[in-house]
Coordinates of C-alpha atoms and ligand atoms in Angstrom, one line a residue:
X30 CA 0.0 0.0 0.0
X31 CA 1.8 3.2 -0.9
X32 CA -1.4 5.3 -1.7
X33 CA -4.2 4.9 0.1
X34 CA -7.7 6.9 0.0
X35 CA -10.3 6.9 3.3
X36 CA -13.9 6.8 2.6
X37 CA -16.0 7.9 5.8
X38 CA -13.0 9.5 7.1
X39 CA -14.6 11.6 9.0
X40 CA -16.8 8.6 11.0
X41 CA -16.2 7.0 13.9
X42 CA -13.6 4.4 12.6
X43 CA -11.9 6.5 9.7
X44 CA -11.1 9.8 12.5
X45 CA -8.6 7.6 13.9
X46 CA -7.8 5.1 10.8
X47 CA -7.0 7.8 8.8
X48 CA -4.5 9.2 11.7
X49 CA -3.1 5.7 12.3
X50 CA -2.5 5.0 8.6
X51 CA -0.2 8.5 7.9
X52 CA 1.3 7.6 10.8
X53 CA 2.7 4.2 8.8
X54 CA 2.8 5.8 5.3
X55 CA 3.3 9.6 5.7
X56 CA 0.7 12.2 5.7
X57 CA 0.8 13.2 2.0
X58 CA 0.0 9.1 0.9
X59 CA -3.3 9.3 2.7
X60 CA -6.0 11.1 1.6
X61 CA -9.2 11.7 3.7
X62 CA -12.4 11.8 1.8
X63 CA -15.9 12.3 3.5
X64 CA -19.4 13.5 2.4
X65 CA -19.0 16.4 5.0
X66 CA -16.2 19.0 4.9
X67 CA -14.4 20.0 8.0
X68 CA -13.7 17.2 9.7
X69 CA -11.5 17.1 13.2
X70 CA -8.0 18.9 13.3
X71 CA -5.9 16.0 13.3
X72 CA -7.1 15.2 9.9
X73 CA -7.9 18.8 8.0
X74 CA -4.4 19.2 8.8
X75 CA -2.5 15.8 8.8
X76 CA -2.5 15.0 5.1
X77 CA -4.6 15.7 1.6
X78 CA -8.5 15.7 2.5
X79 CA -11.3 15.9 -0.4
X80 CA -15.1 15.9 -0.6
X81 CA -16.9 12.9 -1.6
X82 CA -19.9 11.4 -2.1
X83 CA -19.2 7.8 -2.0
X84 CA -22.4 6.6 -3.6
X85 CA -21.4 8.9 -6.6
X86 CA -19.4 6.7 -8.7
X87 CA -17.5 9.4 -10.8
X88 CA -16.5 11.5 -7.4
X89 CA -14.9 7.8 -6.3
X90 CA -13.3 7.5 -9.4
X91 CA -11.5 11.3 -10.2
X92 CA -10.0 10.9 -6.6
X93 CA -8.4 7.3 -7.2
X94 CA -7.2 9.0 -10.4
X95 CA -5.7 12.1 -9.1
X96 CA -4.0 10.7 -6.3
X97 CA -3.2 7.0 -8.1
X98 CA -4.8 5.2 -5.4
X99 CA -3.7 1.4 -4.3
X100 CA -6.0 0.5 -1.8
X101 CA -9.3 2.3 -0.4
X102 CA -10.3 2.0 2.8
X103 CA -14.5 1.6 2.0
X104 CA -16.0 2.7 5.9
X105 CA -19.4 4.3 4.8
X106 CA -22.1 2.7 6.3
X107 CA -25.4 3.6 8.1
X108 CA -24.8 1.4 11.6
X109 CA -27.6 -0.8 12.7
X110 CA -30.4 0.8 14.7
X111 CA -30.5 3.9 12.3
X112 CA -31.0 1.9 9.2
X113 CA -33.7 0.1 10.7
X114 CA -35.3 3.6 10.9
X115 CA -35.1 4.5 7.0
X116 CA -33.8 0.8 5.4
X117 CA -33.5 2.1 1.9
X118 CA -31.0 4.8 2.7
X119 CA -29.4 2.0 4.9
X120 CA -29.0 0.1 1.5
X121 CA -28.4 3.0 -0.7
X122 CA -25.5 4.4 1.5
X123 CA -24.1 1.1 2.4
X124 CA -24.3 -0.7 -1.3
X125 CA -24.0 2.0 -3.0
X126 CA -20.4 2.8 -1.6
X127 CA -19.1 -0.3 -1.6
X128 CA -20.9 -0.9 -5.8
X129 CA -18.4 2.1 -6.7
X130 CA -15.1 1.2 -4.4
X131 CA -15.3 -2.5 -6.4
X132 CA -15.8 -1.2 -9.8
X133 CA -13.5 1.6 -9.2
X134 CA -11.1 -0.5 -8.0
X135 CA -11.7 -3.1 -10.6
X136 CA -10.7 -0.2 -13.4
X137 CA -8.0 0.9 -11.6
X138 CA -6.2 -2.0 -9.8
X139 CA -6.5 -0.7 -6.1
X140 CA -7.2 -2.8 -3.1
X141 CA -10.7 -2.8 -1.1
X142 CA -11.0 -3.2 2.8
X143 CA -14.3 -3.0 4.0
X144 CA -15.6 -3.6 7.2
X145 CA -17.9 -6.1 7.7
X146 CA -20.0 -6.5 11.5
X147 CA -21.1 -8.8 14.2
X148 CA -24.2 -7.6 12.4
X149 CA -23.8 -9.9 9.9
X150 CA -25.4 -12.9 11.6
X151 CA -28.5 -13.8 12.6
X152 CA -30.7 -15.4 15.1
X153 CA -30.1 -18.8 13.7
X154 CA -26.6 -18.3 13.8
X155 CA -24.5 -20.4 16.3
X156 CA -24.3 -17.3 18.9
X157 CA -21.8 -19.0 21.3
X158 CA -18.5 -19.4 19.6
X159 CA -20.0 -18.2 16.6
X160 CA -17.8 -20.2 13.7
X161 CA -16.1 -19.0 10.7
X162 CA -17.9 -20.0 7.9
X163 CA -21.5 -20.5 9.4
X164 CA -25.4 -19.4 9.2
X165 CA -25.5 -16.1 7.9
X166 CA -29.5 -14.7 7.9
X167 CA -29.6 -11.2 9.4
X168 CA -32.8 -9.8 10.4
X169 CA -31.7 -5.9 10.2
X170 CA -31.2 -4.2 7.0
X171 CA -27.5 -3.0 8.0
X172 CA -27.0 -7.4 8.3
X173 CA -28.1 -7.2 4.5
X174 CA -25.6 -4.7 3.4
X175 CA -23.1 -6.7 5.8
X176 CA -23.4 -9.9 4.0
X177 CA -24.0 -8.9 0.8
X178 CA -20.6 -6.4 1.3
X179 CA -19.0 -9.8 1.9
X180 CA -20.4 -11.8 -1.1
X181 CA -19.8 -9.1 -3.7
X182 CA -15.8 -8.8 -2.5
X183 CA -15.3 -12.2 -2.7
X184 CA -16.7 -12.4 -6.1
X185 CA -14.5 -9.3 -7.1
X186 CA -11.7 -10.9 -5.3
X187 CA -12.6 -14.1 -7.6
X188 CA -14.2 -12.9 -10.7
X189 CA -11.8 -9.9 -11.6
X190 CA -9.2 -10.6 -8.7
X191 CA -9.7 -7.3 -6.8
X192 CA -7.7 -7.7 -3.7
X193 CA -10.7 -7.4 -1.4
X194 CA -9.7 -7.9 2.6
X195 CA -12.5 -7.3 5.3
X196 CA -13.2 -8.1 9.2
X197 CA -16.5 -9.2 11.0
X198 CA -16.1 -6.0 13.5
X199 CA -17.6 -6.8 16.7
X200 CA -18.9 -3.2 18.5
X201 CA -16.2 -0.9 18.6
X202 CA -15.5 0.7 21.4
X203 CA -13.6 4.8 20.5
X204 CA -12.9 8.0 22.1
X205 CA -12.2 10.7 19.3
X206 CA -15.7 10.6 17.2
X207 CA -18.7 8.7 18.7
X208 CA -20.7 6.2 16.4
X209 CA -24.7 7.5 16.1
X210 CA -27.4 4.9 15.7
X211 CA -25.1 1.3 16.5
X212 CA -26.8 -1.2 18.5
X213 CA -23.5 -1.3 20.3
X214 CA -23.3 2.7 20.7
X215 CA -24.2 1.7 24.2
X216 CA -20.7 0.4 25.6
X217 CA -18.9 3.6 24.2
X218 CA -21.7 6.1 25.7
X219 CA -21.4 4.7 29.3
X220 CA -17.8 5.7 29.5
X221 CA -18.6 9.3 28.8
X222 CA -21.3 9.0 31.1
X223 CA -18.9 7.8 33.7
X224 CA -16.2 10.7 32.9
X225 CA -18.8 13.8 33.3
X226 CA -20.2 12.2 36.3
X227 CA -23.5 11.4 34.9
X228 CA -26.0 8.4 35.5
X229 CA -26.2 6.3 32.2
X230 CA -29.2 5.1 31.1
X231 CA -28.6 1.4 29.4
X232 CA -30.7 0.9 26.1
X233 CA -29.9 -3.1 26.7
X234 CA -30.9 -5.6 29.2
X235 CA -28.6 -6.9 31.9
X236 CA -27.2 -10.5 30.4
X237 CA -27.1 -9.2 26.6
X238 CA -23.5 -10.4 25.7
X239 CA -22.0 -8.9 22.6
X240 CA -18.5 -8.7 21.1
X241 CA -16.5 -5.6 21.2
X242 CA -13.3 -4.6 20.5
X243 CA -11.1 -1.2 21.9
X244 CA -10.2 1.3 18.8
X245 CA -6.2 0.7 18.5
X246 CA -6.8 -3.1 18.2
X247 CA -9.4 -2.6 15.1
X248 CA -6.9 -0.1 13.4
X249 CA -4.1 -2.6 13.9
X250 CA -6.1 -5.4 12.9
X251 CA -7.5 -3.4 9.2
X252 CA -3.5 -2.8 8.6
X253 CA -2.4 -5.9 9.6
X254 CA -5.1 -7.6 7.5
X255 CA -4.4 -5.6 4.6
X256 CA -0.7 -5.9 4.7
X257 CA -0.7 -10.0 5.1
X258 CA 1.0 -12.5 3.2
X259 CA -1.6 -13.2 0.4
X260 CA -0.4 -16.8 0.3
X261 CA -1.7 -17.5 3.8
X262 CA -5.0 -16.2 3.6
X263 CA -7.7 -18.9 2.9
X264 CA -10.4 -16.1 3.7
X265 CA -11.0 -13.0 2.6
X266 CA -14.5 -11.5 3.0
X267 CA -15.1 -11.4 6.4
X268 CA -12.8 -12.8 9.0
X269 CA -14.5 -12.9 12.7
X270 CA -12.5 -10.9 14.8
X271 CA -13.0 -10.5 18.7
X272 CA -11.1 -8.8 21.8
X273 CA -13.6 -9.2 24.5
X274 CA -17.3 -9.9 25.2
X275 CA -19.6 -8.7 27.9
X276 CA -22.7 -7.7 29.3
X277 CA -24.1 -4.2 30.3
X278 CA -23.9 -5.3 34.1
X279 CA -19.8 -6.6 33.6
X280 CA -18.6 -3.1 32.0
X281 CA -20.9 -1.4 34.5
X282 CA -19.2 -2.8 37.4
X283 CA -15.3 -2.5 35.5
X284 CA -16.5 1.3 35.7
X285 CA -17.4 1.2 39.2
X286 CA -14.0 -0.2 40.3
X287 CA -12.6 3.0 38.9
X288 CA -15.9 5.3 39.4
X289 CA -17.5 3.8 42.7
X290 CA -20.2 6.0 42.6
X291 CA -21.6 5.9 39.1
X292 CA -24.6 5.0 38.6
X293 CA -26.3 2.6 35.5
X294 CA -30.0 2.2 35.4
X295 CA -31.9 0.1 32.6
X296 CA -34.6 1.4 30.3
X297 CA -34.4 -0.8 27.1
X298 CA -35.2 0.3 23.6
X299 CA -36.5 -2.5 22.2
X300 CA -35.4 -2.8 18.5
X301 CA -31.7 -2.5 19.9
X302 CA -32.9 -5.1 22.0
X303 CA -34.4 -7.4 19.3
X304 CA -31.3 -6.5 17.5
X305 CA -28.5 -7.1 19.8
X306 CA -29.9 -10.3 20.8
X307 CA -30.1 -11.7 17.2
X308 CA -25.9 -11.1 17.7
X309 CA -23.4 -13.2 18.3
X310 CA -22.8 -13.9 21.8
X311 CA -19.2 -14.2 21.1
X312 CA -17.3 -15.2 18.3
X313 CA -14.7 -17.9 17.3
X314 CA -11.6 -15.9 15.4
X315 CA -9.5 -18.6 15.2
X316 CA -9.3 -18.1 11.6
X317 CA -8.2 -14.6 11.7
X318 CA -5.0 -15.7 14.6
X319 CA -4.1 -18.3 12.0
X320 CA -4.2 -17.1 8.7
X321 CA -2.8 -13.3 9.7
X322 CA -1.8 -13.4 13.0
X323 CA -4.5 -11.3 14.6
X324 CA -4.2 -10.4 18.5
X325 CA -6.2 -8.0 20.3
X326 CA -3.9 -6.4 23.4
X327 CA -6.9 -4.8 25.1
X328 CA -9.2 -6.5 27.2
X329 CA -12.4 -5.3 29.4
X330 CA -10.1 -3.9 32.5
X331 CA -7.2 -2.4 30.4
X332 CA -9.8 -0.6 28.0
X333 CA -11.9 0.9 31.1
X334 CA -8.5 2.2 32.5
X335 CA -7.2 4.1 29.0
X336 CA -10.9 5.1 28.1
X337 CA -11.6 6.4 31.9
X338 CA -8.0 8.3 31.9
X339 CA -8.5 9.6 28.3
X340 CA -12.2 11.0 28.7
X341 CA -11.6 12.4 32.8
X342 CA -8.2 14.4 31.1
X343 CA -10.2 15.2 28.2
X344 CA -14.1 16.6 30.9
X345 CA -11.4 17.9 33.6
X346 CA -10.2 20.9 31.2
Ligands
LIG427 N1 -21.4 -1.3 15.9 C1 -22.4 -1.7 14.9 C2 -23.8 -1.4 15.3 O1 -24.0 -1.5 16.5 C3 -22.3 -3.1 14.6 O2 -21.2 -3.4 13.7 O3 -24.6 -1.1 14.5

């Protein structure tokens, strides 16, 4: 990868992808493209930053042109309990991005990562130890766009051999821009809750297990993906990937060890409900260790104590 283009920059994964990656590959060899102009600091300044409208094939295009693109990072997406409230611009959005990055990069010989979710299993999915290569029916429309994201890379990878890489991220779990409309919003909003003192209110109910995953291990784990030995991989399009898993009640009380007097109290929304239990429960990654080495470093205790110290600096000023 020597020229790389961001697409979503400005979201809750690319605002610290996009800093991650000119941190490997220099400023000027990353360019940060999002619908909406400014986006933070870090990024307006770090490196080239255009407008784009992903869903807008020809805006894809002249950028990969202009800045001979290798690989584009695809991160637009509508998460999971906001498409469910307008499903065809969950579709449009999510398809429609990841349509243009393909034949874009089909023309023009770049790579494609694109994220794929927890979200892209199903209630009659295993949900303990969720395998590899399984049941995939999602019941949400952001599930849809999930699996068929995964389906239409794999046939670009085999069809037109597009170098198409992608990961099953579980929730992610981020302090610089927060996610809007995830079922798993929920596990990053109770740490800001925590820092300003407040009482959160959980959308969930107590013993919902999900997947989640600390920022710097999802960044590492998009480059490290897209970096691996080609020759090793025996998946592409979506590998499971996993740091921890818990339940509102377990990050509650890894809070409290830090915060002893915050308080959580339960008020659940139900589709987040319906949705989050048609999850995973946790997945099996094994795949992803083997075939590219993949190793989270942060579990539930070690992300409270970096997210707590981050966010109380961050409320103290
Ligand atoms: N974090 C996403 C959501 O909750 C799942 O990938 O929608």
């Amino acid at each position: 990868m020597k020229k790389i283009l961001v697409l979503g920059a400005g979201g809750q994964i690319g605002s610290e992808l996009t800093t991650y990656l000119r941190s490997i590959y220099g400023g000027n060899n990353v360019v940060a493209a999002d619908v909406r102009l400014p986006m933070i600091d870090a990024i307006m300044q770090g490196g080239p930053v255009e407008q784009c409208d992903a869903t807008q094939a020809a805006q894809v295009a002249d950028i990969v042109k202009r800045y001979q693109i290798d690989a584009i990072f695809n991160l637009v997406a509508i998460l999971s309990a906001k498409a469910e409230m307008n499903p065809m611009l969950g579709w449009n959005i999510g398809i429609g991005a990841l349509v243009n990055c393909l034949e874009v990069a089909r023309e023009y010989h770049c790579a494609v990562f694109t994220p794929s979710s927890i979200g892209a299993f199903g209630p009659t999915t295993p949900l303990d130890g969720t395998p590899q290569d399984t049941i995939q029916r999602p019941q949400t429309i952001y599930g849809v766009t999930k699996v068929t994201g995964e389906l239409l890379s794999d046939y670009y990878y085999k069809r037109f051999q597009v170098d198409t890489r992608s990961v099953r991220f579980p929730g992610l779990i981020s302090n610089v821009t927060l996610p809007g409309g995830g079922t798993t919003d929920y596990a990053v909003d109770i740490y800001y809750a925590a820092a300003r003192g407040e009482q959160f209110t959980c959308p969930l109910k107590p013993g919902t297990l999900l997947d989640m995953m600390y920022m710097p291990d999802a960044l590492h784990a998009a480059v490290q993906l897209m970096e691996a030995d080609p020759s090793r991989l025996i998946h592409r399009n979506s590998f499971n990937v996993t740091a921890m898993h818990f339940a509102p009640e377990e990050i509650y009380a890894e809070i409290c060890k830090v915060k002893p007097d915050f308080k959580m109290v339960y008020e659940v929304e139900p589709v987040k409900q319906s949705i989050a239990e048609s999850w995973p429960n946790w997945m099996d990654d094994s795949c992803a260790r083997a075939e590219w080495d993949f190793k989270p470093q942060y579990d539930l205790q070690a992300m409270t104590r970096d997210m707590l110290q981050i966010l109380d600096a961050r409320f103290a000023k």
